[in-house]
Coordinates of C-alpha atoms in Angstrom, one line a residue:
M1 CA -0.1 0.0 0.0
R2 CA 2.9 2.4 0.8
R3 CA 4.4 1.9 -2.7
S4 CA 1.2 2.7 -4.2
L5 CA 0.3 5.8 -2.3
L6 CA 3.8 7.1 -3.0
H7 CA 3.3 6.6 -6.7
V8 CA -0.1 8.2 -6.3
L9 CA 1.2 11.3 -4.5
T10 CA 3.7 11.8 -7.4
L11 CA 1.1 11.4 -10.1
V12 CA -1.1 13.9 -8.1
F13 CA 1.5 16.6 -8.3
I14 CA 2.1 15.9 -12.1
A15 CA -1.6 16.0 -12.8
G16 CA -1.8 19.3 -10.9
A17 CA 1.1 20.9 -12.8
S18 CA -0.1 19.8 -16.2
G19 CA -2.9 22.1 -16.2
L20 CA -6.1 21.9 -18.5
A21 CA -6.5 22.2 -22.3
T22 CA -6.1 25.6 -23.8
A23 CA -9.1 27.9 -24.7
E24 CA -8.4 27.2 -28.3
E25 CA -8.7 23.3 -28.1
I26 CA -12.0 21.8 -28.9
T27 CA -13.3 19.5 -26.0
K28 CA -13.2 16.1 -27.6
E29 CA -14.4 14.0 -24.8
W30 CA -16.3 14.3 -21.5
T31 CA -14.8 11.5 -19.5
M32 CA -16.5 12.3 -16.1
W33 CA -19.1 14.4 -14.4
G34 CA -17.9 17.9 -14.8
G35 CA -15.5 17.2 -17.5
D36 CA -12.3 17.1 -15.2
P37 CA -11.7 16.7 -11.4
K38 CA -12.5 20.5 -10.8
R39 CA -16.1 19.8 -12.0
N40 CA -16.7 23.0 -13.8
N41 CA -19.0 22.3 -16.7
T42 CA -17.4 24.7 -19.1
P43 CA -16.2 22.7 -22.3
V44 CA -14.9 24.4 -25.5
G45 CA -17.2 24.0 -28.6
E46 CA -18.3 25.6 -31.9
N47 CA -21.5 25.8 -33.6
I48 CA -23.4 24.6 -30.7
P49 CA -27.1 24.8 -31.7
T50 CA -29.6 26.9 -29.8
E51 CA -32.4 25.8 -31.8
W52 CA -33.6 22.1 -32.4
E53 CA -36.8 20.0 -32.5
V54 CA -36.7 16.4 -30.9
G55 CA -39.3 14.9 -33.3
E56 CA -42.3 12.7 -32.0
F57 CA -42.3 9.6 -30.0
D58 CA -44.8 6.8 -30.0
P59 CA -46.5 6.7 -26.5
E60 CA -46.6 2.9 -26.4
T61 CA -43.4 1.8 -27.7
G62 CA -41.2 4.8 -27.4
E63 CA -40.1 4.6 -31.0
W64 CA -38.8 7.8 -32.5
D65 CA -40.4 9.5 -35.6
S66 CA -37.7 11.7 -37.0
S67 CA -39.7 13.4 -39.6
S68 CA -40.2 16.6 -37.7
A69 CA -36.7 16.6 -36.0
K70 CA -34.2 19.3 -36.5
N71 CA -30.4 19.4 -35.7
I72 CA -30.7 15.8 -34.1
K73 CA -27.8 13.6 -35.0
W74 CA -29.4 10.5 -33.3
V75 CA -31.6 9.6 -30.4
A76 CA -31.2 6.7 -28.0
R77 CA -33.9 5.2 -25.6
L78 CA -33.2 5.3 -22.1
G79 CA -35.5 3.8 -19.2
S80 CA -38.6 5.5 -17.7
Q81 CA -36.4 7.7 -15.3
T82 CA -32.9 9.0 -16.1
Y83 CA -31.1 11.0 -13.5
G84 CA -27.4 9.9 -14.4
N85 CA -25.2 12.5 -16.4
V86 CA -23.7 11.5 -19.8
V87 CA -20.1 10.5 -20.3
V88 CA -18.5 10.6 -23.8
A89 CA -15.2 8.8 -24.3
G90 CA -13.5 7.0 -27.2
D91 CA -16.2 5.9 -29.5
G92 CA -18.7 5.4 -26.8
V93 CA -21.5 7.2 -24.9
Y94 CA -22.4 6.1 -21.4
V95 CA -25.5 6.9 -19.2
G96 CA -27.1 5.6 -16.1
T97 CA -30.8 5.0 -16.0
N98 CA -33.5 2.2 -15.1
N99 CA -34.6 -0.7 -17.3
G100 CA -37.6 0.9 -18.9
A101 CA -36.2 0.4 -22.4
G102 CA -35.6 -3.3 -21.8
W103 CA -32.5 -3.6 -24.1
I104 CA -31.8 -7.1 -23.3
E105 CA -33.9 -10.0 -23.5
R106 CA -33.4 -11.6 -20.1
Y107 CA -34.6 -8.5 -18.3
P108 CA -37.9 -7.3 -20.0
F109 CA -38.7 -3.8 -19.6
D110 CA -41.0 -4.2 -16.6
T111 CA -38.0 -5.7 -14.6
D112 CA -36.7 -3.1 -12.2
L113 CA -33.1 -2.7 -12.4
G114 CA -30.3 -0.1 -12.1
V115 CA -28.9 0.2 -15.6
L116 CA -25.7 1.5 -17.1
L117 CA -26.1 1.8 -21.0
A118 CA -23.4 2.1 -23.6
F119 CA -24.1 3.6 -27.1
D120 CA -22.1 4.0 -30.1
R121 CA -20.9 7.5 -30.2
E122 CA -21.4 8.0 -34.1
T123 CA -24.8 6.3 -34.6
G124 CA -26.2 6.1 -31.0
E125 CA -26.8 2.4 -31.5
F126 CA -27.0 0.2 -28.5
R127 CA -23.9 -1.7 -27.6
W128 CA -24.3 -3.2 -24.0
Q129 CA -26.0 -2.9 -20.7
H130 CA -24.6 -3.4 -17.1
S131 CA -27.6 -4.6 -14.8
S132 CA -27.8 -4.1 -11.1
E133 CA -30.7 -6.1 -9.8
K134 CA -32.7 -4.5 -7.0
L135 CA -31.4 -5.1 -3.4
T136 CA -33.8 -7.4 -1.4
T137 CA -33.9 -4.9 1.5
G138 CA -36.2 -2.7 -0.7
R139 CA -36.7 1.0 -0.9
V140 CA -34.6 1.7 2.2
H141 CA -31.5 0.9 0.2
D142 CA -32.6 0.9 -3.3
W143 CA -35.6 3.1 -4.3
P144 CA -38.0 1.7 -6.9
E145 CA -37.4 2.7 -10.6
Q146 CA -34.5 5.1 -9.7
G147 CA -31.8 3.1 -11.6
I148 CA -28.2 4.3 -11.8
C149 CA -27.9 7.9 -10.9
S150 CA -24.2 8.3 -11.0
A151 CA -22.1 9.4 -14.0
S152 CA -19.2 7.0 -15.1
Y153 CA -15.5 7.8 -15.3
V154 CA -13.5 6.5 -18.3
E155 CA -10.0 6.1 -19.1
G156 CA -8.9 4.2 -22.3
D157 CA -10.8 1.1 -22.4
R158 CA -11.7 1.1 -18.6
L159 CA -14.8 2.4 -17.0
W160 CA -15.6 2.9 -13.3
F161 CA -19.1 3.7 -11.8
V162 CA -20.9 3.3 -8.6
T163 CA -24.0 1.0 -8.7
S164 CA -27.4 1.3 -7.2
R165 CA -26.2 -1.8 -5.0
G166 CA -23.6 0.2 -3.1
E167 CA -20.6 -1.1 -5.2
L168 CA -17.9 0.4 -7.2
R169 CA -17.4 -1.5 -10.4
C170 CA -14.7 -1.6 -13.0
L171 CA -15.8 -2.5 -16.6
D172 CA -14.3 -2.9 -20.0
T173 CA -15.7 -0.4 -22.4
K174 CA -15.4 -2.9 -25.2
G175 CA -17.7 -5.3 -23.2
F176 CA -17.7 -8.9 -24.6
R177 CA -17.4 -7.6 -28.2
D178 CA -13.6 -8.3 -28.1
G179 CA -14.2 -12.0 -27.5
K180 CA -12.6 -11.9 -23.9
N181 CA -14.0 -12.0 -20.5
D182 CA -11.3 -9.6 -18.8
G183 CA -10.3 -9.1 -15.3
P184 CA -10.3 -11.3 -12.2
Y185 CA -14.1 -11.0 -11.9
Q186 CA -15.5 -14.1 -13.8
D187 CA -19.0 -14.3 -12.3
E188 CA -21.0 -12.5 -15.0
P189 CA -24.3 -14.6 -15.3
V190 CA -24.4 -14.1 -19.1
V191 CA -21.4 -13.7 -21.6
D192 CA -22.9 -11.9 -24.5
E193 CA -22.1 -9.0 -26.8
K194 CA -25.0 -7.0 -25.2
E195 CA -23.7 -7.6 -21.6
A196 CA -21.1 -5.7 -19.8
D197 CA -17.8 -7.2 -19.0
V198 CA -17.0 -6.7 -15.2
L199 CA -13.2 -6.5 -14.2
W200 CA -13.6 -6.2 -10.5
V201 CA -16.3 -5.2 -7.7
L202 CA -15.8 -3.4 -4.4
N203 CA -19.0 -3.9 -2.4
F204 CA -18.9 -1.5 0.5
M205 CA -22.3 -2.6 1.9
E206 CA -20.5 -5.8 2.8
A207 CA -17.8 -6.4 5.4
P208 CA -15.6 -4.9 6.6
Y209 CA -17.2 -1.6 5.8
F210 CA -21.0 -2.3 6.5
V211 CA -22.2 1.0 4.8
S212 CA -26.1 1.3 4.8
Q213 CA -27.1 3.8 2.1
H214 CA -30.2 5.7 2.3
N215 CA -32.7 5.2 -0.7
M216 CA -30.0 4.9 -3.2
C217 CA -26.2 5.0 -3.8
N218 CA -24.8 7.8 -6.0
C219 CA -21.3 9.2 -6.6
S220 CA -19.6 10.2 -9.9
V221 CA -16.1 9.1 -9.3
F222 CA -12.8 10.1 -10.8
A223 CA -9.1 9.1 -10.5
I224 CA -5.9 11.0 -10.0
G225 CA -3.1 8.9 -11.0
D226 CA -4.0 5.3 -9.8
V227 CA -6.4 6.5 -7.1
L228 CA -10.1 6.7 -7.3
F229 CA -12.3 8.7 -4.8
L230 CA -15.7 8.2 -3.9
H231 CA -18.6 8.8 -1.5
T232 CA -20.1 5.8 -0.1
S233 CA -23.7 7.1 0.4
N234 CA -24.0 6.0 4.1
G235 CA -27.2 7.3 5.6
L236 CA -30.2 6.8 7.7
D237 CA -32.6 3.9 7.6
E238 CA -36.3 4.0 6.7
S239 CA -37.2 5.6 10.1
H240 CA -35.2 8.8 8.9
I241 CA -34.1 8.7 12.5
N242 CA -31.8 5.9 13.1
L243 CA -28.3 5.7 11.5
P244 CA -27.5 2.0 11.2
S245 CA -23.7 2.4 10.6
P246 CA -22.3 5.2 12.2
D247 CA -18.9 4.0 12.0
A248 CA -19.0 3.0 8.4
P249 CA -16.8 5.2 6.0
S250 CA -18.5 8.0 4.2
F251 CA -15.4 8.7 1.9
M252 CA -12.9 6.2 0.3
A253 CA -9.7 6.3 -1.9
V254 CA -9.5 3.1 -3.9
D255 CA -6.8 1.7 -6.2
K256 CA -8.3 1.9 -9.8
N257 CA -6.5 -1.1 -11.0
T258 CA -7.4 -3.5 -8.3
G259 CA -10.3 -2.3 -6.2
E260 CA -8.0 -2.1 -3.1
V261 CA -9.2 0.4 -0.5
L262 CA -6.3 2.7 0.4
W263 CA -7.8 4.9 3.0
T264 CA -11.3 5.7 4.4
D265 CA -12.8 8.5 6.4
K266 CA -16.0 8.6 8.6
S267 CA -15.9 12.3 9.7
P268 CA -19.7 12.9 9.3
G269 CA -20.2 10.0 11.7
S270 CA -23.4 9.9 13.6
N271 CA -24.2 13.6 12.6
I272 CA -25.4 12.5 9.0
L273 CA -28.8 14.2 8.6
H274 CA -30.4 12.0 5.8
G275 CA -28.2 10.5 2.9
Q276 CA -25.0 11.3 1.3
W277 CA -25.2 11.6 -2.5
S278 CA -22.6 14.3 -3.6
S279 CA -19.5 13.5 -5.7
P280 CA -15.9 14.5 -4.9
T281 CA -13.7 17.3 -6.4
Y282 CA -9.9 17.5 -6.6
A283 CA -7.4 20.4 -7.3
V284 CA -3.9 21.4 -6.5
I285 CA -3.9 24.6 -4.5
D286 CA -0.8 26.5 -3.6
G287 CA 1.1 23.3 -4.2
Q288 CA -1.1 21.2 -2.1
P289 CA -3.4 18.5 -3.6
Q290 CA -6.8 18.6 -2.1
V291 CA -9.8 16.1 -2.6
L292 CA -12.9 17.7 -1.5
F293 CA -15.9 15.7 0.0
A294 CA -19.4 17.1 0.8
G295 CA -20.5 15.3 3.9
G296 CA -24.2 14.3 4.8
D297 CA -23.6 16.3 8.1
G298 CA -23.8 19.4 5.9
W299 CA -20.0 20.0 6.3
M300 CA -17.5 20.4 3.4
Y301 CA -14.2 18.4 4.0
S302 CA -10.7 18.6 2.4
F303 CA -8.2 15.8 2.6
D304 CA -4.9 15.2 1.5
P305 CA -5.3 12.5 -1.4
A306 CA -2.4 10.4 -0.2
G307 CA -4.2 9.8 3.2
D308 CA -1.9 9.4 6.4
G309 CA -0.1 6.3 5.0
K310 CA -1.9 4.1 7.7
G311 CA -5.2 3.6 5.7
N312 CA -6.8 6.8 7.2
S313 CA -7.5 10.3 6.0
K314 CA -5.5 13.3 6.5
L315 CA -7.8 16.3 7.0
L316 CA -6.7 19.8 5.7
W317 CA -9.9 21.7 6.6
K318 CA -13.6 21.4 7.2
F319 CA -16.3 24.0 6.9
D320 CA -19.8 24.0 8.2
A321 CA -22.3 25.2 5.5
N322 CA -25.3 25.9 7.7
P323 CA -25.9 28.7 10.1
K324 CA -25.3 27.5 13.8
E325 CA -28.9 28.3 14.6
S326 CA -30.4 26.2 11.8
E327 CA -32.3 23.2 12.6
W328 CA -32.8 19.8 10.9
I329 CA -36.5 18.8 10.9
L330 CA -37.9 15.8 9.3
G331 CA -39.4 15.9 5.9
G332 CA -37.7 19.2 4.9
R333 CA -39.5 21.4 7.5
G334 CA -36.3 22.7 8.9
T335 CA -33.6 25.1 8.0
R336 CA -30.5 22.9 8.2
N337 CA -29.5 21.2 4.9
N338 CA -27.3 18.7 3.4
I339 CA -24.9 19.2 0.4
I340 CA -26.0 17.2 -2.5
A341 CA -24.1 19.4 -5.1
T342 CA -20.7 18.8 -6.2
P343 CA -18.2 21.4 -5.2
V344 CA -16.4 23.4 -8.0
V345 CA -12.9 24.8 -7.8
Y346 CA -12.4 27.9 -10.0
N347 CA -9.4 30.3 -9.6
D348 CA -8.2 28.6 -6.3
L349 CA -11.6 29.1 -4.6
V350 CA -14.2 26.4 -3.8
Y351 CA -18.0 27.1 -4.7
F352 CA -21.0 25.0 -3.6
A353 CA -24.5 25.3 -2.4
V354 CA -26.6 23.4 0.1
G355 CA -29.9 21.5 -0.5
Q356 CA -32.1 18.5 0.5
D357 CA -33.7 15.5 -1.3
P358 CA -36.0 17.3 -3.9
E359 CA -39.0 15.3 -2.2
H360 CA -38.6 17.4 0.9
G361 CA -39.5 20.5 -1.2
E362 CA -38.3 24.1 -1.4
G363 CA -36.4 25.9 1.4
I364 CA -34.0 28.5 2.3
G365 CA -30.4 27.5 0.7
H366 CA -27.0 29.0 1.0
L367 CA -24.4 29.5 -1.9
W368 CA -20.8 29.7 -0.6
C369 CA -17.4 30.8 -2.0
I370 CA -14.5 29.8 0.5
D371 CA -10.8 30.1 0.5
P372 CA -9.2 26.5 0.6
K373 CA -5.7 27.6 1.4
K374 CA -6.7 28.0 5.3
R375 CA -6.4 24.8 7.4
G376 CA -8.5 23.4 10.3
N377 CA -11.9 24.4 11.1
I378 CA -12.7 27.4 8.5
S379 CA -16.4 27.8 9.2
P380 CA -18.0 31.2 9.6
E381 CA -18.8 30.6 13.3
L382 CA -17.6 28.4 16.3
T383 CA -19.7 27.0 19.2
F384 CA -19.1 27.2 22.7
N385 CA -21.0 26.8 26.1
S386 CA -21.0 29.1 29.0
A387 CA -19.7 26.4 31.3
D388 CA -16.3 26.8 29.7
P389 CA -16.3 29.8 27.2
T390 CA -12.8 29.0 26.0
K391 CA -13.4 25.6 24.9
E392 CA -15.1 24.8 21.5
I393 CA -17.9 22.2 21.9
P394 CA -18.5 19.2 19.4
H395 CA -20.9 19.7 16.6
K396 CA -24.6 18.6 17.2
R397 CA -26.6 16.9 14.6
I398 CA -30.0 18.5 14.8
K399 CA -29.1 21.9 15.8
A400 CA -25.5 23.2 16.6
I401 CA -26.3 25.4 19.5
L402 CA -29.0 24.9 22.2
K403 CA -29.2 28.4 23.9
D404 CA -31.4 27.2 26.8
E405 CA -28.2 24.8 27.7
G406 CA -25.9 27.7 27.5
D407 CA -24.7 27.3 24.0
F408 CA -23.4 30.3 22.1
V409 CA -21.4 31.2 18.9
R410 CA -18.4 33.4 18.1
P411 CA -17.2 34.6 14.8
N412 CA -14.3 32.3 13.7
P413 CA -11.1 34.1 13.1
N414 CA -9.9 31.3 11.0
S415 CA -13.1 31.6 8.7
G416 CA -12.5 30.7 5.1
V417 CA -15.5 32.5 3.8
V418 CA -14.9 34.7 0.9
W419 CA -18.7 35.5 0.3
H420 CA -22.1 34.0 1.0
Y421 CA -25.4 34.4 -0.8
S422 CA -28.6 33.4 0.6
E423 CA -31.1 36.3 1.3
E424 CA -30.6 39.7 -0.3
D425 CA -32.8 42.9 -0.5
S426 CA -31.2 43.6 -3.9
D427 CA -33.9 46.3 -4.9
G428 CA -33.7 48.0 -1.4
D429 CA -37.4 47.9 -0.9
G430 CA -37.0 46.4 2.7
E431 CA -38.3 43.0 1.8
V432 CA -36.6 39.9 0.5
A433 CA -38.5 38.8 -2.4
Y434 CA -38.8 35.1 -3.6
E435 CA -36.4 36.1 -6.5
E436 CA -34.0 37.4 -4.0
T437 CA -33.5 34.3 -2.3
M438 CA -31.1 31.4 -2.8
H439 CA -33.3 28.3 -2.2
R440 CA -32.2 24.6 -1.7
T441 CA -30.4 23.0 -4.8
V442 CA -29.2 19.8 -5.9
G443 CA -27.3 21.5 -8.7
T444 CA -23.7 22.5 -9.1
V445 CA -22.4 25.8 -10.1
A446 CA -20.6 26.5 -13.6
I447 CA -18.2 29.4 -13.9
K448 CA -16.6 31.3 -16.8
D449 CA -14.9 34.9 -17.0
D450 CA -15.8 35.3 -13.2
I451 CA -19.5 34.8 -14.0
L452 CA -21.2 32.1 -11.9
Y453 CA -24.5 30.5 -12.7
I454 CA -26.5 28.0 -10.6
A455 CA -30.2 26.8 -10.6
D456 CA -31.9 26.2 -7.4
L457 CA -34.8 23.6 -6.9
S458 CA -37.3 26.3 -7.0
G459 CA -36.3 27.1 -10.6
L460 CA -34.5 30.2 -10.2
V461 CA -31.3 30.6 -12.3
H462 CA -28.9 33.0 -10.3
C463 CA -26.2 34.7 -12.1
M464 CA -23.4 36.1 -9.7
D465 CA -19.9 37.6 -9.6
A466 CA -17.7 34.8 -8.9
K467 CA -15.3 37.0 -7.1
T468 CA -17.6 39.1 -4.9
G469 CA -20.8 37.3 -4.5
K470 CA -22.7 40.3 -6.2
K471 CA -25.8 39.2 -7.7
H472 CA -26.1 40.2 -11.5
W473 CA -29.5 38.9 -12.4
T474 CA -32.1 36.1 -11.7
Y475 CA -34.5 34.2 -13.9
D476 CA -37.5 32.1 -13.0
M477 CA -38.0 29.0 -15.0
L478 CA -41.3 28.4 -13.3
A479 CA -40.5 24.7 -12.8
Q480 CA -38.1 22.9 -10.6
S481 CA -34.5 22.3 -11.7
W482 CA -32.5 19.2 -10.6
G483 CA -29.5 19.8 -13.0
S484 CA -26.7 22.2 -13.5
P485 CA -25.7 24.8 -16.0
L486 CA -23.6 24.2 -19.1
I487 CA -21.6 27.1 -20.3
V488 CA -20.2 26.8 -23.9
E489 CA -19.4 29.1 -26.8
G490 CA -20.8 32.3 -25.1
K491 CA -24.0 30.6 -24.2
V492 CA -25.5 29.0 -21.0
Y493 CA -27.9 25.8 -21.1
I494 CA -30.0 24.7 -18.1
G495 CA -32.9 22.3 -18.1
D496 CA -36.0 21.9 -15.9
E497 CA -38.6 19.5 -14.7
D498 CA -41.2 20.9 -17.4
G499 CA -38.8 19.6 -20.1
Q500 CA -37.6 23.0 -21.1
V501 CA -34.0 23.9 -21.8
A502 CA -33.4 27.7 -21.3
I503 CA -30.5 28.9 -23.2
F504 CA -29.0 32.4 -22.2
R505 CA -26.2 34.6 -23.6
H506 CA -23.2 34.3 -21.2
S507 CA -23.3 37.6 -19.7
A508 CA -23.5 39.4 -16.3
D509 CA -25.7 42.0 -18.1
P510 CA -29.4 41.0 -17.9
A511 CA -30.1 43.0 -20.9
V512 CA -27.4 40.8 -22.9
A513 CA -28.1 37.6 -21.3
M514 CA -31.8 37.8 -21.9
K515 CA -34.3 39.7 -24.3
D516 CA -37.3 41.9 -23.8
E517 CA -40.6 40.3 -25.1
D518 CA -43.6 42.5 -24.4
G519 CA -42.0 43.7 -21.2
E520 CA -41.0 40.3 -19.9
M521 CA -37.2 39.2 -19.8
L522 CA -36.7 35.8 -21.3
P523 CA -33.7 33.7 -22.1
Y524 CA -32.0 35.3 -25.2
F525 CA -32.0 32.1 -27.2
G526 CA -35.5 31.2 -25.9
E527 CA -36.4 27.6 -24.3
V528 CA -36.5 24.4 -26.3
D529 CA -39.0 21.8 -25.4
M530 CA -37.4 18.3 -24.7
G531 CA -40.7 16.5 -24.6
N532 CA -40.4 15.5 -20.9
S533 CA -38.5 16.3 -17.7
V534 CA -34.8 17.0 -17.8
Y535 CA -33.3 16.0 -14.6
S536 CA -29.7 15.7 -15.8
T537 CA -27.1 18.4 -17.0
P538 CA -26.3 19.2 -20.7
I539 CA -22.7 18.4 -21.9
V540 CA -20.7 19.1 -25.1
A541 CA -18.1 16.9 -26.6
D542 CA -16.5 17.4 -30.0
N543 CA -19.2 20.2 -30.9
I544 CA -22.1 17.8 -30.2
L545 CA -24.5 18.8 -27.5
Y546 CA -26.0 15.9 -25.4
I547 CA -28.9 16.2 -23.4
S548 CA -31.0 13.5 -21.7
N549 CA -34.6 13.8 -20.8
R550 CA -36.5 11.4 -18.6
T551 CA -36.6 8.7 -21.4
H552 CA -34.2 9.5 -24.1
L553 CA -30.7 10.5 -24.9
F554 CA -30.2 13.4 -27.7
A555 CA -27.1 14.0 -29.7
I556 CA -27.7 17.6 -31.0
E557 CA -25.6 18.9 -33.9
Q558 CA -25.9 21.9 -36.1
D559 CA -27.5 20.9 -39.5
A560 CA -27.6 17.2 -38.4
K561 CA -29.9 14.9 -40.2
P562 CA -30.8 11.6 -38.8
K563 CA -29.8 8.5 -40.6
E564 CA -32.5 6.8 -42.4

């Protein structure tokens, strides 16, 4: 293990020094959620469409009628509910969904599964399917019809993803089409060109880890050198009160070649509020590699990717993303939140927002920009008790301070806050309006040219100054948004639950980003109807725009005509 970690640490520094593609280079692949480990969805593309027509679909069979389609290169059928984000690598396209399409005979469409689908990048033709049968424990661990919600990570002919069964799996992107059953894992029930070829499996619900995920397991992994980083989704049971496995790891570092666990961390411990469904982020900042994990306790954590050399994590800093007086109340009725979004690193600062399970409804949120160069507890405030005002007290799960027991807060002199946005009387009328509020979100920010965009669950698109936190403008999509923005070629794309994709000009000036139609400010390029709900995030690879709605994946290209 020590040799592996030393090798990893060397590669980490090399990766951090190498930088990203120059602005002139077209983004050819999108091999992970967010495109790279900093997780900022800002690819480079040209001639990305702002107009398209998805065509018609048979309501019974789901078959596509392309006669009215415009700028659609191909369409691939997904399941009945799709939350996984698309990955484009090599000659393949990969997306998580459920089994509503019934692509393989042994699992008809009415068999509930978590499914990872592989399609041909040029034609959209189906290649293979990885099938995760539902856990026998039921919805407490594996919610019906939800499928695979994570995005894959691809390097060459290897793919890694987190299944709905609490596993990390490594696959051969060629499947069995190469005529070989690769890897030490030889237990695939069927060896066929339509089936996935599994190389190895790490099950963190089993011994010695005993993770107990809440409702589903979700994490979009990546690797630095030979090491993959992941959340385990450890959470509460069906009572929404009891935590079955407080000592189970929340975060892991794993050898990408073998599945060997290199180090684990259980920092959220018994303070997990609900579940843990975020994804990690990585950057080298002031020469120090950092891997960021959003905990189910509402704290953001940063660790040295190499760990402590003894199988444990090495904490760099931690940050409480909720006000100390906020309170967790079942069913989303409180003001304390999880962090479901993925943190983004931009210009050596960390950006993220808080939220809850969308089923908990709308509520107050917080958008943070913090300085990751500090160390230790960099929260805005620290908690104490009057019995010993000099000693910081441990964090409490439900509410950080109980005033009637003598608890109180002080400003943290080591605070990492650069800016914070929650409620702001922007127009100075003495009231905080709906549009002047950052609500809960499951979405991740996207930033370019110091302009930040984020959509909250309530359907508000917020445009902010990434340096100062000043709000530039807000737009109400009038429908919930579960996804995240895409910034490409001077345009911003964001989908909503009504199936509309709003397309703005990339600008801090609302008069440029939007247009005035009969006194109403609307997205400059309008909104495109995708036919049904868009819960995922648009991405671009090699000048093709990929968008999944609930049931289909669309490859959108300027002047494309579907093949007959």
